[in-house]
Short mmCIF file of C-alpha atoms and ligand atoms in Angstrom, two decimals:
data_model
loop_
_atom_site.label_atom_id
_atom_site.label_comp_id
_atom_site.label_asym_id
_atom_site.label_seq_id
_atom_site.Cartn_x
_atom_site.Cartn_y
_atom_site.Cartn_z
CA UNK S 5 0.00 0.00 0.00
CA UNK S 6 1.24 3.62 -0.62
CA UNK S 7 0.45 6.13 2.03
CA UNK S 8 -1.14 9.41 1.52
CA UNK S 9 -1.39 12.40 3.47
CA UNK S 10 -3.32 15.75 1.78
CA UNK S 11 -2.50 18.78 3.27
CA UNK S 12 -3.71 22.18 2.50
CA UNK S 13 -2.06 25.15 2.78
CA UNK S 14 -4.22 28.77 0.72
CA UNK S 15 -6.78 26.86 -1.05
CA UNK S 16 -10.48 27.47 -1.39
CA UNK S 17 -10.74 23.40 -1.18
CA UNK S 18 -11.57 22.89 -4.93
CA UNK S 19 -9.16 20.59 -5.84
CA UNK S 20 -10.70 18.28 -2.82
CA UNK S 21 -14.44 19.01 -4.20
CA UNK S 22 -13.25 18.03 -8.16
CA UNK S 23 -11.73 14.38 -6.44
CA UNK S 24 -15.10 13.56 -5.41
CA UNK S 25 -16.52 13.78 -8.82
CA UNK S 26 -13.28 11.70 -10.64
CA UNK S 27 -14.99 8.47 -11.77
CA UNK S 28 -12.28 6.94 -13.94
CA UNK S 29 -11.26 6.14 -11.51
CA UNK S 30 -12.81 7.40 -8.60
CA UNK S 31 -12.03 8.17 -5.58
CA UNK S 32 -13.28 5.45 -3.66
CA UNK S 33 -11.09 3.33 -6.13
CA UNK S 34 -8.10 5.07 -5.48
CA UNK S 35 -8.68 3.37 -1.86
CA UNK S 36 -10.25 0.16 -2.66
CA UNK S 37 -8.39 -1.38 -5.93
CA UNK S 38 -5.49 1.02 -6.93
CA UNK S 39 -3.21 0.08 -3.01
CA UNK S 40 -3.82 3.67 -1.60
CA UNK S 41 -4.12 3.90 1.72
CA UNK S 42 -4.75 7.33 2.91
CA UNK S 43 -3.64 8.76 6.52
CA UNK S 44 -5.29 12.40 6.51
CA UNK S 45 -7.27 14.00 4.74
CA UNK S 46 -8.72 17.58 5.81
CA UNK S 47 -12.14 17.30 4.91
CA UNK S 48 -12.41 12.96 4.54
CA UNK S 49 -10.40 12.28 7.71
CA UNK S 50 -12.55 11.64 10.89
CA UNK S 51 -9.69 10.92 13.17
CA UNK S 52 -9.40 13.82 16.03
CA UNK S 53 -6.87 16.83 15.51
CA UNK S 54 -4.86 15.16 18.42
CA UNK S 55 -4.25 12.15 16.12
CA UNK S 56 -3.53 13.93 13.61
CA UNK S 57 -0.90 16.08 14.97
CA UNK S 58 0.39 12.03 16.51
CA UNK S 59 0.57 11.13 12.79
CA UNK S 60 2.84 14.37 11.52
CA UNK S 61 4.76 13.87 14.05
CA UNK S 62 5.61 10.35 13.25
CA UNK S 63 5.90 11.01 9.65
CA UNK S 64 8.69 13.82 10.95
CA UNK S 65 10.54 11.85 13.04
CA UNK S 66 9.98 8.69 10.68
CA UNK S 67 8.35 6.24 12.85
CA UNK S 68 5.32 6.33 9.66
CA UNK S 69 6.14 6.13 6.08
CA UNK S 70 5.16 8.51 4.10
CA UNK S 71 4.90 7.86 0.13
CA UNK S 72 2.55 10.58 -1.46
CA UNK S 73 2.62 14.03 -0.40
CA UNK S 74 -0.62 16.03 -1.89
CA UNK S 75 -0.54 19.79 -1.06
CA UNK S 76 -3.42 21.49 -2.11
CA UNK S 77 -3.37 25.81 -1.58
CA UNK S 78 -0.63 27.98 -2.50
CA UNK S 79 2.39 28.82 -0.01
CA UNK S 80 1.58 31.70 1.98
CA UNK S 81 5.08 32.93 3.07
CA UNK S 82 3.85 37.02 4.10
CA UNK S 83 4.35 38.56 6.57
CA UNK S 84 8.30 38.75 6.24
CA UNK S 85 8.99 35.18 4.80
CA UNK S 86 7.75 34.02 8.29
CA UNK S 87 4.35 32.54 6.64
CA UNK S 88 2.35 32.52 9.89
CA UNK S 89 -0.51 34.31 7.75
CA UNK S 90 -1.09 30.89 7.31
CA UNK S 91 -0.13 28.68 10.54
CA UNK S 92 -1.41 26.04 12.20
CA UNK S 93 -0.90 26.00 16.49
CA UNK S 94 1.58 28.58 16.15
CA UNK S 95 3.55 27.35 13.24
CA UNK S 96 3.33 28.44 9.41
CA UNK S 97 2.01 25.73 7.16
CA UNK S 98 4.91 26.40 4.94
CA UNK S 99 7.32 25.09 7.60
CA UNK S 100 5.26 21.83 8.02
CA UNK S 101 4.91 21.54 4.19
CA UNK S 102 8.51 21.52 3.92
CA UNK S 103 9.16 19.03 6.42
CA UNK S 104 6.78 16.30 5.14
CA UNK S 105 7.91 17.40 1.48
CA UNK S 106 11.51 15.94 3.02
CA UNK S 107 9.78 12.75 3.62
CA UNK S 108 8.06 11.77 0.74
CA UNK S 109 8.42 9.40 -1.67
CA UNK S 110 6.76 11.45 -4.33
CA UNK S 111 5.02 15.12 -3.71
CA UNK S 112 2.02 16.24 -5.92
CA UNK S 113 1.05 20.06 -6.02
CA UNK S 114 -2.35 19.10 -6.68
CA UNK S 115 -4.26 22.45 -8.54
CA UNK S 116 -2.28 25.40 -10.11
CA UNK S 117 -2.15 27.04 -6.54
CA UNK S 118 0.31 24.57 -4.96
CA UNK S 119 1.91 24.01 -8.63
CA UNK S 120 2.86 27.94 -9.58
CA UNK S 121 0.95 30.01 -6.72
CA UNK S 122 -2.37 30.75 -9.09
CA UNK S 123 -4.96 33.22 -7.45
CA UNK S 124 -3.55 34.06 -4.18
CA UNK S 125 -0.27 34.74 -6.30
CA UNK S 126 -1.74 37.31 -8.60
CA UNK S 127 -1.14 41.01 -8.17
CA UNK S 128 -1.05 42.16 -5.93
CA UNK S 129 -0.40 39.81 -3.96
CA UNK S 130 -0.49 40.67 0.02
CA UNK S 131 0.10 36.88 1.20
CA UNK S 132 3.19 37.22 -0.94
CA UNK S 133 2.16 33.50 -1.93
CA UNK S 134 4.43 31.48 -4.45
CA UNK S 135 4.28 27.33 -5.21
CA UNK S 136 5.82 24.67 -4.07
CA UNK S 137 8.27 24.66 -6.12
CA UNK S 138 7.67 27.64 -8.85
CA UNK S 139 6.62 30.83 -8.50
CA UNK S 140 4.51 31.62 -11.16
CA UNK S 141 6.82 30.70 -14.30
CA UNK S 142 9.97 31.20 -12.90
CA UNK S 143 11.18 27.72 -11.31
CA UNK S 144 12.15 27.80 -7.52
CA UNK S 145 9.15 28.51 -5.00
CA UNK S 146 9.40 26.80 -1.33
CA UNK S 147 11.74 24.30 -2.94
CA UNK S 148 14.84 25.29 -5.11
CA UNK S 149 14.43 24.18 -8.33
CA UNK S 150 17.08 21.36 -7.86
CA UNK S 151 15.31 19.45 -5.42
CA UNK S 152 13.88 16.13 -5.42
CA UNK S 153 12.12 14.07 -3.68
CA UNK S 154 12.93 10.39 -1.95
CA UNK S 155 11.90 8.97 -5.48
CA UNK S 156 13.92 11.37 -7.32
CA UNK S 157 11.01 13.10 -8.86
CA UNK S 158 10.44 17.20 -8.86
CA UNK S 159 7.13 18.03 -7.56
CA UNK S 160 4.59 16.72 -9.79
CA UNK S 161 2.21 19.46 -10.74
CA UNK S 162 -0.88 18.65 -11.33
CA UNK S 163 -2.51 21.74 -12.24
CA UNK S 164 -5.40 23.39 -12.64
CA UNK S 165 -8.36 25.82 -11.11
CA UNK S 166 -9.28 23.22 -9.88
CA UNK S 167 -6.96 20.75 -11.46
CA UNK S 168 -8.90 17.98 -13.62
CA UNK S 169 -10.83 14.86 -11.14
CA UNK S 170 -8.83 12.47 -13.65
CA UNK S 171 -5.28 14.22 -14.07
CA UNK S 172 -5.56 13.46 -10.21
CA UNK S 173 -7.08 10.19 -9.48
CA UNK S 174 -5.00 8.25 -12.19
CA UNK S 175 -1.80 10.38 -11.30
CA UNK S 176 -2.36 8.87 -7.63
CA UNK S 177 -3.16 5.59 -9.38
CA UNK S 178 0.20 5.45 -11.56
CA UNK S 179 2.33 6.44 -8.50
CA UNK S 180 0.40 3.95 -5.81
CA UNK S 181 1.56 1.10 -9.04
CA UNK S 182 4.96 2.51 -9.00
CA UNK S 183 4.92 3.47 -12.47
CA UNK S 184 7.23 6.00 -14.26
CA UNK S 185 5.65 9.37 -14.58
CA UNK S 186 6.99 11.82 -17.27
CA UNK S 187 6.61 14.89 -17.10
CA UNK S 188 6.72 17.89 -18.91
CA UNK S 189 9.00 20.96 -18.86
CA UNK S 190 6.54 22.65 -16.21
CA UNK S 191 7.15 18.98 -14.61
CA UNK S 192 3.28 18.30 -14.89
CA UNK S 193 2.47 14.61 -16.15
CA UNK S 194 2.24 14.47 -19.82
CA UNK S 195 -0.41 12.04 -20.29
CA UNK S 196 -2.87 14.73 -18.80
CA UNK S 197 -0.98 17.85 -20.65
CA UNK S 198 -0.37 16.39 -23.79
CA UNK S 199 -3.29 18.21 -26.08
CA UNK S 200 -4.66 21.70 -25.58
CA UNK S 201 -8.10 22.14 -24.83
CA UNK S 202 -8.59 23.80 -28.43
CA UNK S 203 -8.33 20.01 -29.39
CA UNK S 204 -12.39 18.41 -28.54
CA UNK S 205 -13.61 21.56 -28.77
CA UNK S 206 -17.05 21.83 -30.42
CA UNK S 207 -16.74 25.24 -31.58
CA UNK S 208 -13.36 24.39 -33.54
CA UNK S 209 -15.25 24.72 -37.14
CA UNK S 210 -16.26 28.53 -36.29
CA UNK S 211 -12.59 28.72 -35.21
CA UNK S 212 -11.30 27.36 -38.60
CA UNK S 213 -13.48 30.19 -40.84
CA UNK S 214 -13.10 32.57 -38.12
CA UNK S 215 -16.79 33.40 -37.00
CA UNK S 216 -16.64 34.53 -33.91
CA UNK S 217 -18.52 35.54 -30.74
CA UNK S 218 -19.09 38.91 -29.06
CA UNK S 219 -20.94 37.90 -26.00
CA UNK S 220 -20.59 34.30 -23.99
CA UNK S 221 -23.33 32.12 -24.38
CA UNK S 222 -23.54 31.95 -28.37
CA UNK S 223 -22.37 29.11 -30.73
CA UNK S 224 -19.50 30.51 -31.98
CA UNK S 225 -15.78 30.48 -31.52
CA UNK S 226 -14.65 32.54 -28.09
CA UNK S 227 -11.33 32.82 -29.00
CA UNK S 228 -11.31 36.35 -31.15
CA UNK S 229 -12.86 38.68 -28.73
CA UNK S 230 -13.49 36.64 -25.88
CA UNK S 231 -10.36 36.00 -24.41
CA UNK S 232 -10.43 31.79 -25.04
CA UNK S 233 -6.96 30.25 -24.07
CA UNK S 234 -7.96 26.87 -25.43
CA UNK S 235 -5.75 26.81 -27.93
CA UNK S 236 -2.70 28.03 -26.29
CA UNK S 237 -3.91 25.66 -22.89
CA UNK S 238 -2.43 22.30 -22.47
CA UNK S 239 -5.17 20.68 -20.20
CA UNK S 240 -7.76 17.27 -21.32
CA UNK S 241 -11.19 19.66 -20.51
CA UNK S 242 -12.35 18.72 -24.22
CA UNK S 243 -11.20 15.54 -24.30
CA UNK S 244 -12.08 14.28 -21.33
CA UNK S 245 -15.57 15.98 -19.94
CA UNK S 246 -16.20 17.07 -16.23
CA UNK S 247 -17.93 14.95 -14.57
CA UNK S 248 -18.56 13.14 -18.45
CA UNK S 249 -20.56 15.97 -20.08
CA UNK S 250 -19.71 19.38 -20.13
CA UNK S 251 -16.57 21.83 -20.42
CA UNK S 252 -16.38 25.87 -19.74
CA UNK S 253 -16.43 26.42 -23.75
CA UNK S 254 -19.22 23.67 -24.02
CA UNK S 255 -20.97 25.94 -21.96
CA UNK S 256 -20.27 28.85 -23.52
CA UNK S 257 -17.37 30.11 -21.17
CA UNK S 258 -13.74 30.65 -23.02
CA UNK S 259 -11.54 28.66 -21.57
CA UNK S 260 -8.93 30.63 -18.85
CA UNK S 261 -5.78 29.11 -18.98
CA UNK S 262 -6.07 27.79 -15.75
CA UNK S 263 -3.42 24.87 -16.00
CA UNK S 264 -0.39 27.58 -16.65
CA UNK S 265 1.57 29.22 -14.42
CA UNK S 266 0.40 32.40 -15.21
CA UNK S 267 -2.93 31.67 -14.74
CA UNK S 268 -5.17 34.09 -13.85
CA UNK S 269 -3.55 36.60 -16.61
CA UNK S 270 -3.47 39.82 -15.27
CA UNK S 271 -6.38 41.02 -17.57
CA UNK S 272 -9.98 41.00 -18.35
CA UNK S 273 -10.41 37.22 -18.36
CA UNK S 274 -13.04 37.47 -20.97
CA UNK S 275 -11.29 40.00 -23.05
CA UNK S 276 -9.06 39.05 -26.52
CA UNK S 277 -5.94 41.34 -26.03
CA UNK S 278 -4.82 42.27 -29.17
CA UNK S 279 -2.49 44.48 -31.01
CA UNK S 280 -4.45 46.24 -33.49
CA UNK S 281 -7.03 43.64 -35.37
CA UNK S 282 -4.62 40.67 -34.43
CA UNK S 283 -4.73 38.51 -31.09
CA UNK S 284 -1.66 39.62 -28.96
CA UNK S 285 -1.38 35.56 -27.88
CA UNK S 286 -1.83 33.18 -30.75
CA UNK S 287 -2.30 29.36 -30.70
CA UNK S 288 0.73 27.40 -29.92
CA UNK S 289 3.47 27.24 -32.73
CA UNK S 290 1.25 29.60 -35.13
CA UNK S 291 3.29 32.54 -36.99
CA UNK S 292 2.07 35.97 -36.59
CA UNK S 293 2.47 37.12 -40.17
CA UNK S 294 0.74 33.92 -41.61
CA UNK S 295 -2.19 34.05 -39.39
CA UNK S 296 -4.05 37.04 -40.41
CA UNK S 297 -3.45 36.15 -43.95
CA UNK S 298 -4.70 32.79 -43.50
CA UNK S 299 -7.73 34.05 -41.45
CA UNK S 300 -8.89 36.11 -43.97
CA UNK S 301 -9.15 33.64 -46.22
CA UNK S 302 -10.54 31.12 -44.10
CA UNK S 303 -13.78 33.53 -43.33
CA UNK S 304 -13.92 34.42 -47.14
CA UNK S 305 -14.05 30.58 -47.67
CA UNK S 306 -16.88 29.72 -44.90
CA UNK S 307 -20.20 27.76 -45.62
CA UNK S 308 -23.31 29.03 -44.85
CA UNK S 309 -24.02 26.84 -42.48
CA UNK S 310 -20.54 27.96 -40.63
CA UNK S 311 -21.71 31.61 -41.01
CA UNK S 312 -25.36 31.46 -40.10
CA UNK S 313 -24.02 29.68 -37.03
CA UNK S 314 -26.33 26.87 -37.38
CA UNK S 315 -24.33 23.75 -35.92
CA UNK S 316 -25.65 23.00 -32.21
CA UNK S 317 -22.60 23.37 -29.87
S1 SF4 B 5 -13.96 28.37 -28.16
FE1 SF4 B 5 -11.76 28.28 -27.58
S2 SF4 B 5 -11.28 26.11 -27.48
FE2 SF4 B 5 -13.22 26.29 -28.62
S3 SF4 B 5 -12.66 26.43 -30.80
FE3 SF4 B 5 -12.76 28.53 -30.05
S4 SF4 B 5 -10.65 28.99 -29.41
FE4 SF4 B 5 -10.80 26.77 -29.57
#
């Protein structure tokens, strides 16, 4: 069996509320079939507080082993680096998330908070809040970049606000097997990162001929004028549904960005930025000068059906 232990540190508790709805495989088989056994969680746990301060403190001194590390929140470290903004009987969280971090087999910055700061790290900014091992983009947040944990392994960030029910359970699943897991160069697992949420979409026709929305809530593409990241987002939202049926642009909401460490963008989130008549971010790998051209085109070149917006979404 490999031991668990959640701990949260600045979170709103979303990550823990998207894990109840993972069905693939869920929860309950994380703990029943997939040899997880978990020793604390926050809100699942219904051992007393006096237990569970017995447990950390055998994990610290090593009496208990302790094989996955999840931290869910971003690392409050204000005021003064001393991070007792966010303590727990007297002692900042990030001081307790360091020391279990030093004895884990593998630790998993479960949601974009714990992986690059997220929310509480956006300007400006008064918990002075960072991740656990990035802040923001730049690599080095409670941990240096360099370090690793018992099973030689960066912290594995699984983001996202909150990070994917699936990019969690089977993450837990492949390291409970003892698995390799690669990751990526944000060291998130590339089997959940792989694709950008541009790919599933079912606006992606009005994105090929370029008819666009104004307001959310229509059938066309969101990406023009209404800020969409999809295509620029590595995340599975389109290829594999929430909770089996819907995504934020299957509901008519552009997609955020919320698996990248810059996530939220310091900007209207449901506003295109762009540099006269051309999207300041295009999708991945796509050249400035040949995009405008090719738009053009594409909208001269669009059925009716495309135009008149007709295809159900
Ligand atoms: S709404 Fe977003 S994800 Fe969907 S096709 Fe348009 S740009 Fe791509």
């Amino acid at each position: 069996m490999a031991t668990l232990f959640w701990l949260q540190t600045g979170a709103c508790g979303g990550d823990s509320l998207a894990l109840l709805s993972a069905e693939s495989p869920s929860l309950e088989q994380i703990f029943s079939a997939h040899g997880v056994e978990l020793l604390w969680h926050p809100s699942l746990s219904g051992a007393s507080m006096r237990e569970h301060d017995a447990l950390l403190e055998r994990i610290v001194n090593g009496e208990q082993a302790l094989d996955i590390l999840c931290v869910e929140g971003s690392i409050v470290t204000a005021p003064r680096g001393t991070g007792l903004y966010d303590s727990y009987r007297g002692r900042a969280r990030m001081d307790i998330a360091r020391e279990l971090a030093e004895r884990a087999g593998t630790v998993v910055a479960m949601g974009t908070c714990a992986a690059y700061g997220g929310v509480h790290a956006a300007a400006p900014n008064p918990g002075d809040c960072i991740g656990l091992q990035y802040n923001r983009s730049t690599p080095g947040g409670l941990l240096p970049p360099e370090w690793r944990s018992r099973a030689g392994l960066p912290v594995v960030n699984v983001s996202g606000c909150p990070a994917h029910p699936h990019a969690m359970t089977q993450t837990l699943a492949w390291l409970a097997a003892g698995l390799p897991l690669p990751l990526d160069e944000l060291n998130r697992p590339k089997a959940f990162f792989n694709t950008v949420v541009h790919q599933g979409c079912t606006r992606n026709e009005y994105h090929e001929y370029d008819i666009e929305e104004n307001e959310p809530g229509g059938r066309a593409c969101l990406f023009f004028n209404l800020g969409c990241q999809g295509p620029m987002t590595q995340a599975v939202c389109n290829s594999d549904l929430w909770n089996g049926t819907s995504s934020k642009t299957r509901a008519g909401v552009p997609c955020f960005g919320c698996t990248s460490p810059s996530f939220p963008r310091d900007t209207d989130l449901f506003l295109t930025e762009k540099i006269g008549d051309i999207p300041l971010r295009l999708p991945l790998g796509v050249e400035r000068p040949r995009y405008m051209a090719y738009k053009n085109l594409a909208r001269a070149a669009a059925p009716e059906r495309v135009k008149d917006k007709k295809m159900d979404v």
